[in-house]
Amino acid sequence: MWTVSGSARATTPRRVAMLSVHTSPLDQPGTGDAGGMNVYVAELAKQLARLDVEVEIFTRATTSELPPVVEVAPGVHVRHVMAGPYGDLSKADLAAQLCAFATGVLRAEAGRKPGWYDVVHSHYWLSGQVGWLATDRWGVPLVHSMHTMAKVKNLALAAGDVPEPRAREVGEEQVVDAAHRIVANTDDEARQLSVLYGADPDKVATVRPGVDLSVFTPGSRRAARAALGLGHDDVVLLFAGRIQPLKAPDVLVRAAARLVAEAPALRTRLVVPIVGGPSGTGMDRPGELMRLARELRVDDVVEFYPPVDQPTLAQWYRAADLTVVPSYSESFGLVALESQACGTPVVASAVGGLRTAVRDDHSGLLVDGHDPVVWSRALGSLVTDAARLRRLRAGAARHAASFGWETTAARTLEVYAEACERRRAQLFAEVMCP
């Protein structure tokens, strides 16, 4: 139902169809295609529900073990749409299943009263293609979140990584043109949408992602280390996330090798946990990072752990001296925000959304480029300066405290209302000037 209130006569949606074709909010982040977007979709939906907005999340069915509809929170349901065989499909293969997925989405709406959904919010370009069709059929606005952009990734490829195909770039351009509103995580992403994709600046809205401040909280470093089997005086440099060239975990491994080469005594205390699983082009060489650690003779320092749930991940953040995020590109970087919310500073690449997620020399450090020599110096300068590290820990917690999901959801709801007004004006113009 659309409601009009206040002098601005804002249209407030009450039912949202959220599309997440290639990954489900029920999937474990940190492996395959599951990552920050999963967290984003799930947390945004929950907070919208708390604002009395019903959210149905459409995603592809990958197993017969889950029912067609799963309630993940009051007012939030995940619908599993049959589109292709069960099991994981690469993003390249998913493009062939968009017609089947769109059919499932349209059928779900057909079983409702006319005008059931007020807004479609698509996540990632594959979902945007389906959302484009659904909104055209239903006469409601399309709000789109890119999450990552092919043109941005292709401008900052890791050595040996495979560029995103031209077909994806074209698909993204189409979705940007079709959407009534586009959600950018940062002002930098908003600028990229305009410069690289020709997006009308007036329909791009910057909405910062949030962090679950009830899960990711400061706590006892000693207790967290004891729970994870780490020594209380270890020097812990954490990488958390998907293992793929884009995320550049090899930069941390190479930097760790330089640290122990320059300070051999550090070897007995240095621990580099890699918490996550292979993803993307990293699936082609799943053991590459382990081989690199052996070649650099730091396989006694680098330790590999599978993806973990959020409470356990929070323990890893609390246990670490620093969380390292050396990505080549990031639309935002939720890992950086989660770590800081736990009171652990972040050393991150000075790229994309990380320049917003991390406040340089206040909640962590931003590093230009991916030279392991530069990274080892940055990391070494912090782990040997206890006073500076304490200052950054306090700054990290303060910085992250302003990124609650409640704020993200409230601003997103405003964007939905703006999209409804834009769509209504568009429909009026079509009627008046056919």
Short mmCIF file of C-alpha atoms in Angstrom, two decimals:
data_model
loop_
_atom_site.label_atom_id
_atom_site.label_comp_id
_atom_site.label_asym_id
_atom_site.label_seq_id
_atom_site.Cartn_x
_atom_site.Cartn_y
_atom_site.Cartn_z
CA MET A 1 0.00 0.00 0.00
CA TRP A 2 1.25 3.49 -0.83
CA THR A 3 0.67 6.17 1.79
CA VAL A 4 1.12 9.92 1.48
CA SER A 5 2.10 12.04 4.45
CA GLY A 6 3.74 15.38 5.25
CA SER A 7 4.34 18.39 3.05
CA ALA A 8 6.70 16.39 0.84
CA ARG A 9 3.89 13.89 0.13
CA ALA A 10 6.38 11.06 0.37
CA THR A 11 5.27 7.66 -0.85
CA THR A 12 6.12 5.04 1.78
CA PRO A 13 6.32 1.44 0.55
CA ARG A 14 5.18 -1.38 2.79
CA ARG A 15 6.10 -4.45 0.73
CA VAL A 16 9.46 -4.92 -0.97
CA ALA A 17 10.55 -7.67 -3.34
CA MET A 18 14.30 -8.00 -2.82
CA LEU A 19 16.23 -9.92 -5.48
CA SER A 20 19.51 -11.74 -4.82
CA VAL A 21 19.92 -14.20 -7.68
CA HIS A 22 23.46 -15.51 -7.26
CA THR A 23 23.78 -15.81 -3.50
CA SER A 24 21.40 -16.29 -0.62
CA PRO A 25 21.37 -14.43 2.69
CA LEU A 26 21.14 -17.90 4.24
CA ASP A 27 24.57 -18.88 2.88
CA GLN A 28 27.68 -18.82 5.06
CA PRO A 29 29.73 -15.71 4.19
CA GLY A 30 33.39 -16.25 3.38
CA THR A 31 33.31 -18.91 0.70
CA GLY A 32 31.96 -19.38 -2.81
CA ASP A 33 30.05 -16.25 -3.84
CA ALA A 34 28.85 -15.58 -0.29
CA GLY A 35 30.33 -12.49 1.30
CA GLY A 36 29.49 -8.98 2.36
CA MET A 37 26.48 -8.81 0.07
CA ASN A 38 24.85 -11.71 1.94
CA VAL A 39 25.27 -9.86 5.20
CA TYR A 40 24.03 -6.62 3.63
CA VAL A 41 20.82 -8.17 2.24
CA ALA A 42 19.99 -10.04 5.44
CA GLU A 43 20.66 -7.16 7.83
CA LEU A 44 18.96 -4.53 5.68
CA ALA A 45 15.86 -6.74 5.35
CA LYS A 46 15.66 -7.31 9.12
CA GLN A 47 15.95 -3.62 9.89
CA LEU A 48 13.37 -2.71 7.25
CA ALA A 49 10.99 -5.21 8.85
CA ARG A 50 11.46 -3.40 12.15
CA LEU A 51 10.23 -0.30 10.32
CA ASP A 52 7.02 -2.19 9.39
CA VAL A 53 8.15 -3.03 5.86
CA GLU A 54 7.52 -6.61 4.70
CA VAL A 55 10.48 -7.99 2.75
CA GLU A 56 10.52 -11.06 0.51
CA ILE A 57 13.99 -12.04 -0.68
CA PHE A 58 14.05 -14.04 -3.91
CA THR A 59 17.13 -16.21 -4.46
CA ARG A 60 17.99 -19.27 -6.52
CA ALA A 61 17.25 -22.69 -5.01
CA THR A 62 20.58 -24.54 -4.69
CA THR A 63 19.42 -27.50 -2.58
CA SER A 64 16.31 -29.58 -2.02
CA GLU A 65 16.95 -29.56 1.73
CA LEU A 66 15.49 -26.09 2.24
CA PRO A 67 11.73 -25.41 1.94
CA PRO A 68 10.44 -23.09 -0.80
CA VAL A 69 9.96 -20.29 1.74
CA VAL A 70 12.03 -19.66 4.88
CA GLU A 71 11.19 -17.07 7.52
CA VAL A 72 14.49 -15.60 8.71
CA ALA A 73 12.93 -12.96 10.97
CA PRO A 74 9.46 -11.53 11.59
CA GLY A 75 8.46 -9.81 8.37
CA VAL A 76 11.37 -11.26 6.34
CA HIS A 77 11.01 -14.33 4.13
CA VAL A 78 13.44 -15.95 1.70
CA ARG A 79 11.84 -17.50 -1.39
CA HIS A 80 13.82 -20.18 -3.21
CA VAL A 81 13.21 -20.01 -6.94
CA MET A 82 13.90 -23.01 -9.18
CA ALA A 83 16.30 -21.81 -11.88
CA GLY A 84 18.67 -24.43 -13.19
CA PRO A 85 20.01 -27.50 -11.39
CA TYR A 86 20.62 -27.69 -7.66
CA GLY A 87 24.14 -26.88 -6.57
CA ASP A 88 26.37 -23.92 -7.12
CA LEU A 89 26.60 -22.33 -10.54
CA SER A 90 29.24 -19.84 -11.60
CA LYS A 91 28.07 -16.30 -12.24
CA ALA A 92 28.82 -16.85 -15.92
CA ASP A 93 26.47 -19.84 -16.00
CA LEU A 94 23.77 -18.02 -14.05
CA ALA A 95 23.14 -15.61 -16.91
CA ALA A 96 21.49 -18.48 -18.80
CA GLN A 97 19.08 -19.00 -15.88
CA LEU A 98 17.75 -15.45 -15.62
CA CYS A 99 14.67 -16.21 -17.69
CA ALA A 100 13.77 -19.14 -15.42
CA PHE A 101 14.42 -17.05 -12.34
CA ALA A 102 12.32 -14.16 -13.64
CA THR A 103 9.46 -16.57 -14.35
CA GLY A 104 9.56 -17.78 -10.75
CA VAL A 105 9.50 -14.22 -9.42
CA LEU A 106 6.56 -13.24 -11.64
CA ARG A 107 4.62 -16.35 -10.66
CA ALA A 108 5.02 -15.52 -6.97
CA GLU A 109 3.52 -12.10 -7.56
CA ALA A 110 0.74 -13.54 -9.73
CA GLY A 111 -0.53 -15.47 -6.72
CA ARG A 112 -0.99 -12.24 -4.77
CA LYS A 113 -3.52 -9.45 -4.96
CA PRO A 114 -2.76 -6.95 -7.76
CA GLY A 115 -0.25 -4.32 -6.67
CA TRP A 116 1.16 -6.47 -3.87
CA TYR A 117 4.75 -5.22 -4.06
CA ASP A 118 5.52 -1.51 -3.85
CA VAL A 119 9.22 -1.64 -4.76
CA VAL A 120 11.74 -4.03 -6.24
CA HIS A 121 15.25 -3.78 -4.78
CA SER A 122 17.80 -5.76 -6.79
CA HIS A 123 21.31 -6.60 -5.63
CA TYR A 124 24.11 -7.14 -8.18
CA TRP A 125 23.63 -6.82 -11.92
CA LEU A 126 22.16 -10.30 -12.49
CA SER A 127 19.35 -9.47 -10.09
CA GLY A 128 19.00 -6.08 -11.76
CA GLN A 129 18.20 -7.74 -15.08
CA VAL A 130 15.35 -9.66 -13.43
CA GLY A 131 14.23 -6.58 -11.50
CA TRP A 132 14.07 -4.60 -14.73
CA LEU A 133 11.52 -7.09 -16.12
CA ALA A 134 9.53 -7.36 -12.88
CA THR A 135 9.13 -3.62 -12.39
CA ASP A 136 8.07 -3.16 -15.99
CA ARG A 137 5.42 -5.85 -15.52
CA TRP A 138 4.21 -4.63 -12.13
CA GLY A 139 4.43 -0.89 -12.72
CA VAL A 140 6.52 -0.31 -9.59
CA PRO A 141 9.95 1.31 -9.20
CA LEU A 142 13.28 -0.48 -9.40
CA VAL A 143 15.91 0.37 -6.80
CA HIS A 144 19.28 -1.20 -7.55
CA SER A 145 22.47 -1.80 -5.55
CA MET A 146 25.54 -2.66 -7.64
CA HIS A 147 27.75 -4.03 -4.81
CA THR A 148 30.59 -4.47 -7.31
CA MET A 149 31.08 -3.04 -10.79
CA ALA A 150 32.84 -4.73 -13.69
CA LYS A 151 34.42 -1.54 -14.99
CA VAL A 152 35.86 -0.70 -11.58
CA LYS A 153 37.24 -4.21 -11.10
CA ASN A 154 38.77 -4.23 -14.57
CA LEU A 155 40.59 -0.99 -13.86
CA ALA A 156 42.28 -2.52 -10.80
CA LEU A 157 42.94 -6.17 -11.64
CA ALA A 158 45.37 -8.23 -9.62
CA ALA A 159 48.29 -9.68 -11.59
CA GLY A 160 47.12 -12.75 -13.47
CA ASP A 161 43.45 -12.25 -12.60
CA VAL A 162 40.78 -12.60 -15.27
CA PRO A 163 38.89 -9.43 -16.32
CA GLU A 164 35.12 -9.26 -16.11
CA PRO A 165 33.49 -9.94 -19.49
CA ARG A 166 32.10 -7.21 -21.73
CA ALA A 167 28.66 -8.83 -21.44
CA ARG A 168 28.59 -7.97 -17.75
CA GLU A 169 29.56 -4.36 -18.44
CA VAL A 170 26.72 -4.06 -20.94
CA GLY A 171 24.29 -5.71 -18.51
CA GLU A 172 25.27 -3.27 -15.79
CA GLU A 173 24.83 -0.32 -18.13
CA GLN A 174 21.30 -1.51 -18.93
CA VAL A 175 20.37 -1.85 -15.25
CA VAL A 176 21.80 1.57 -14.40
CA ASP A 177 19.69 3.07 -17.17
CA ALA A 178 16.51 1.18 -16.18
CA ALA A 179 16.64 1.75 -12.40
CA HIS A 180 14.59 4.53 -10.88
CA ARG A 181 17.07 4.90 -8.03
CA ILE A 182 20.57 3.48 -7.58
CA VAL A 183 22.04 2.94 -4.12
CA ALA A 184 25.77 3.66 -3.81
CA ASN A 185 27.69 2.68 -0.69
CA THR A 186 29.90 5.76 -0.76
CA ASP A 187 30.26 9.07 -2.53
CA ASP A 188 33.20 7.53 -4.40
CA GLU A 189 30.94 4.78 -5.77
CA ALA A 190 28.34 7.39 -6.72
CA ARG A 191 31.00 9.23 -8.70
CA GLN A 192 32.08 6.00 -10.43
CA LEU A 193 28.48 5.29 -11.44
CA SER A 194 28.24 8.68 -13.09
CA VAL A 195 31.69 8.71 -14.72
CA LEU A 196 31.92 5.07 -15.83
CA TYR A 197 28.25 4.23 -16.42
CA GLY A 198 26.71 7.57 -17.28
CA ALA A 199 24.27 7.39 -14.37
CA ASP A 200 22.17 10.48 -13.80
CA PRO A 201 23.57 11.91 -10.53
CA ASP A 202 20.03 12.86 -9.48
CA LYS A 203 18.95 9.23 -9.28
CA VAL A 204 22.03 7.99 -7.36
CA ALA A 205 21.71 7.98 -3.57
CA THR A 206 24.60 7.34 -1.20
CA VAL A 207 23.60 5.05 1.66
CA ARG A 208 26.40 3.77 3.87
CA PRO A 209 26.20 0.08 4.85
CA GLY A 210 26.05 -0.77 8.52
CA VAL A 211 27.42 -3.27 10.98
CA ASP A 212 25.63 -5.35 13.60
CA LEU A 213 26.76 -3.53 16.72
CA SER A 214 25.14 -6.16 18.94
CA VAL A 215 27.43 -8.91 17.59
CA PHE A 216 30.58 -7.02 16.67
CA THR A 217 31.52 -5.41 19.97
CA PRO A 218 34.81 -4.76 21.79
CA GLY A 219 35.79 -7.47 24.26
CA SER A 220 38.66 -9.13 26.06
CA ARG A 221 41.55 -9.84 23.69
CA ARG A 222 43.01 -12.35 26.14
CA ALA A 223 39.72 -14.24 26.44
CA ALA A 224 39.23 -14.30 22.65
CA ARG A 225 42.74 -15.66 22.15
CA ALA A 226 42.24 -18.32 24.77
CA ALA A 227 39.01 -19.42 23.08
CA LEU A 228 40.76 -19.67 19.70
CA GLY A 229 43.94 -21.35 20.97
CA LEU A 230 46.20 -18.34 20.45
CA GLY A 231 48.93 -17.20 22.81
CA HIS A 232 48.32 -14.04 24.82
CA ASP A 233 51.57 -12.48 23.55
CA ASP A 234 51.21 -13.57 19.91
CA VAL A 235 51.31 -10.93 17.17
CA VAL A 236 48.13 -11.71 15.23
CA LEU A 237 47.57 -10.29 11.74
CA LEU A 238 44.14 -11.44 10.56
CA PHE A 239 42.73 -11.87 7.06
CA ALA A 240 39.00 -12.65 6.96
CA GLY A 241 37.04 -13.15 3.76
CA ARG A 242 36.98 -14.93 0.45
CA ILE A 243 40.28 -16.18 -0.91
CA GLN A 244 40.63 -14.81 -4.42
CA PRO A 245 43.02 -12.48 -6.27
CA LEU A 246 40.66 -9.51 -5.90
CA LYS A 247 40.95 -9.70 -2.09
CA ALA A 248 44.76 -10.00 -2.32
CA PRO A 249 45.50 -12.24 0.70
CA ASP A 250 48.85 -12.98 -0.98
CA VAL A 251 49.93 -9.42 -0.16
CA LEU A 252 49.59 -10.22 3.55
CA VAL A 253 51.49 -13.52 3.16
CA ARG A 254 54.32 -11.78 1.31
CA ALA A 255 54.40 -8.96 3.87
CA ALA A 256 54.55 -11.53 6.69
CA ALA A 257 57.54 -13.18 5.01
CA ARG A 258 59.36 -9.85 4.94
CA LEU A 259 58.51 -9.16 8.58
CA VAL A 260 60.10 -12.40 9.81
CA ALA A 261 63.05 -11.99 7.43
CA GLU A 262 63.79 -8.56 8.88
CA ALA A 263 63.05 -9.54 12.49
CA PRO A 264 63.72 -13.31 12.88
CA ALA A 265 62.76 -13.24 16.57
CA LEU A 266 59.22 -12.33 15.53
CA ARG A 267 58.70 -15.75 13.92
CA THR A 268 57.95 -17.47 17.24
CA ARG A 269 55.16 -14.98 17.99
CA LEU A 270 53.71 -14.06 14.59
CA VAL A 271 50.40 -15.68 13.62
CA VAL A 272 48.63 -14.93 10.33
CA PRO A 273 45.16 -16.55 10.36
CA ILE A 274 43.41 -16.76 6.98
CA VAL A 275 39.72 -17.23 7.82
CA GLY A 276 37.66 -17.97 4.72
CA GLY A 277 37.41 -20.14 1.64
CA PRO A 278 38.24 -19.91 -2.07
CA SER A 279 35.93 -17.86 -4.26
CA GLY A 280 35.66 -16.43 -7.76
CA THR A 281 38.78 -16.96 -9.83
CA GLY A 282 40.41 -18.31 -6.67
CA MET A 283 38.37 -21.48 -7.23
CA ASP A 284 40.62 -22.28 -10.19
CA ARG A 285 43.66 -22.53 -7.89
CA PRO A 286 42.31 -23.28 -4.42
CA GLY A 287 45.69 -24.28 -2.97
CA GLU A 288 47.67 -21.38 -4.41
CA LEU A 289 47.89 -19.39 -1.17
CA MET A 290 49.09 -22.42 0.78
CA ARG A 291 51.75 -23.08 -1.86
CA LEU A 292 52.86 -19.46 -1.65
CA ALA A 293 53.22 -19.71 2.13
CA ARG A 294 55.39 -22.82 1.71
CA GLU A 295 57.53 -21.19 -0.99
CA LEU A 296 58.11 -18.15 1.22
CA ARG A 297 58.77 -20.41 4.22
CA VAL A 298 56.06 -18.92 6.36
CA ASP A 299 53.75 -21.93 6.39
CA ASP A 300 54.55 -22.20 10.12
CA VAL A 301 53.18 -18.66 10.55
CA VAL A 302 50.22 -18.64 8.14
CA GLU A 303 47.28 -20.72 9.38
CA PHE A 304 44.14 -21.52 7.37
CA TYR A 305 40.65 -21.74 8.85
CA PRO A 306 37.26 -22.34 7.19
CA PRO A 307 34.53 -19.68 7.16
CA VAL A 308 32.86 -19.16 10.52
CA ASP A 309 29.59 -17.74 11.83
CA GLN A 310 29.39 -14.12 12.92
CA PRO A 311 29.86 -14.63 16.69
CA THR A 312 33.01 -16.67 16.04
CA LEU A 313 34.21 -14.14 13.49
CA ALA A 314 33.81 -11.44 16.15
CA GLN A 315 36.09 -13.51 18.38
CA TRP A 316 38.72 -13.57 15.63
CA TYR A 317 38.53 -9.80 15.29
CA ARG A 318 38.92 -9.32 19.04
CA ALA A 319 41.85 -11.71 19.13
CA ALA A 320 43.76 -9.91 16.36
CA ASP A 321 46.21 -7.07 16.76
CA LEU A 322 45.29 -5.91 13.26
CA THR A 323 42.88 -6.96 10.54
CA VAL A 324 44.44 -6.69 7.08
CA VAL A 325 42.29 -5.84 4.04
CA PRO A 326 44.62 -5.51 1.00
CA SER A 327 41.89 -5.71 -1.69
CA TYR A 328 42.39 -4.32 -5.18
CA SER A 329 38.86 -2.93 -5.12
CA GLU A 330 35.99 -2.83 -2.63
CA SER A 331 32.61 -1.19 -2.97
CA PHE A 332 32.70 -0.81 0.79
CA GLY A 333 34.46 -3.48 2.86
CA LEU A 334 32.24 -4.82 5.65
CA VAL A 335 35.13 -6.84 7.08
CA ALA A 336 36.93 -3.61 7.87
CA LEU A 337 33.88 -2.19 9.62
CA GLU A 338 33.21 -5.38 11.61
CA SER A 339 36.80 -5.49 12.82
CA GLN A 340 36.75 -1.88 13.96
CA ALA A 341 33.45 -2.43 15.77
CA CYS A 342 35.30 -5.08 17.79
CA GLY A 343 37.98 -2.54 18.66
CA THR A 344 40.61 -3.90 16.28
CA PRO A 345 42.27 -1.44 13.87
CA VAL A 346 42.43 -2.19 10.16
CA VAL A 347 45.26 -1.83 7.69
CA ALA A 348 43.56 -1.57 4.30
CA SER A 349 44.16 -0.61 0.71
CA ALA A 350 43.39 3.02 -0.05
CA VAL A 351 40.78 2.06 -2.65
CA GLY A 352 37.04 2.43 -3.16
CA GLY A 353 34.81 2.17 -0.12
CA LEU A 354 37.69 1.27 2.18
CA ARG A 355 38.55 4.97 2.23
CA THR A 356 35.19 5.49 3.94
CA ALA A 357 35.14 2.33 6.05
CA VAL A 358 38.57 3.10 7.54
CA ARG A 359 39.52 6.51 8.91
CA ASP A 360 43.22 6.84 8.20
CA ASP A 361 45.44 7.14 11.30
CA HIS A 362 42.34 7.22 13.50
CA SER A 363 40.79 3.74 13.20
CA GLY A 364 43.56 2.16 11.15
CA LEU A 365 45.87 2.82 8.22
CA LEU A 366 45.26 3.16 4.50
CA VAL A 367 48.06 1.90 2.26
CA ASP A 368 48.63 2.94 -1.34
CA GLY A 369 49.37 0.13 -3.80
CA HIS A 370 50.10 -3.54 -3.12
CA ASP A 371 53.86 -3.65 -2.72
CA PRO A 372 54.60 -6.19 0.07
CA VAL A 373 57.56 -4.06 1.16
CA VAL A 374 55.26 -1.09 1.81
CA TRP A 375 52.74 -3.32 3.57
CA SER A 376 55.35 -4.95 5.80
CA ARG A 377 56.57 -1.51 6.87
CA ALA A 378 53.03 -0.36 7.65
CA LEU A 379 52.25 -3.48 9.66
CA GLY A 380 55.61 -3.45 11.41
CA SER A 381 55.25 0.20 12.37
CA LEU A 382 52.07 -0.62 14.26
CA VAL A 383 52.88 -3.91 15.99
CA THR A 384 56.02 -2.35 17.45
CA ASP A 385 54.28 0.81 18.70
CA ALA A 386 52.02 -0.16 21.59
CA ALA A 387 50.89 3.40 22.32
CA ARG A 388 49.84 4.04 18.73
CA LEU A 389 48.06 0.71 18.56
CA ARG A 390 46.06 1.54 21.71
CA ARG A 391 45.07 4.88 20.20
CA LEU A 392 43.90 3.22 16.99
CA ARG A 393 41.92 0.61 18.93
CA ALA A 394 39.95 3.32 20.68
CA GLY A 395 39.49 5.18 17.40
CA ALA A 396 38.32 2.02 15.65
CA ALA A 397 35.48 1.42 18.08
CA ARG A 398 34.40 5.07 17.94
CA HIS A 399 34.48 5.15 14.15
CA ALA A 400 32.42 1.97 13.73
CA ALA A 401 29.81 3.05 16.28
CA SER A 402 28.33 5.49 13.74
CA PHE A 403 27.60 2.71 11.21
CA GLY A 404 24.46 1.02 12.58
CA TRP A 405 22.12 -0.89 10.27
CA GLU A 406 19.22 1.10 11.71
CA THR A 407 20.55 4.23 10.00
CA THR A 408 21.11 2.31 6.75
CA ALA A 409 17.55 1.00 6.73
CA ALA A 410 15.99 4.38 7.53
CA ARG A 411 17.86 6.04 4.66
CA THR A 412 17.05 3.14 2.30
CA LEU A 413 13.37 3.54 3.10
CA GLU A 414 13.67 7.20 2.10
CA VAL A 415 15.23 6.09 -1.20
CA TYR A 416 12.32 3.71 -1.76
CA ALA A 417 9.89 6.58 -1.23
CA GLU A 418 11.83 8.76 -3.66
CA ALA A 419 11.77 5.93 -6.22
CA CYS A 420 8.00 5.56 -5.82
CA GLU A 421 7.55 9.27 -6.47
CA ARG A 422 9.83 9.11 -9.51
CA ARG A 423 7.95 6.11 -10.92
CA ARG A 424 4.57 7.74 -10.29
CA ALA A 425 5.70 10.87 -12.11
CA GLN A 426 6.96 8.71 -14.96
CA LEU A 427 3.63 6.88 -15.26
CA PHE A 428 1.72 10.20 -15.17
CA ALA A 429 3.91 11.57 -17.97
CA GLU A 430 3.29 8.44 -20.05
CA VAL A 431 -0.47 8.84 -19.64
CA MET A 432 -0.45 12.57 -20.42
CA CYS A 433 1.99 12.30 -23.32
CA PRO A 434 1.56 8.82 -24.84
#
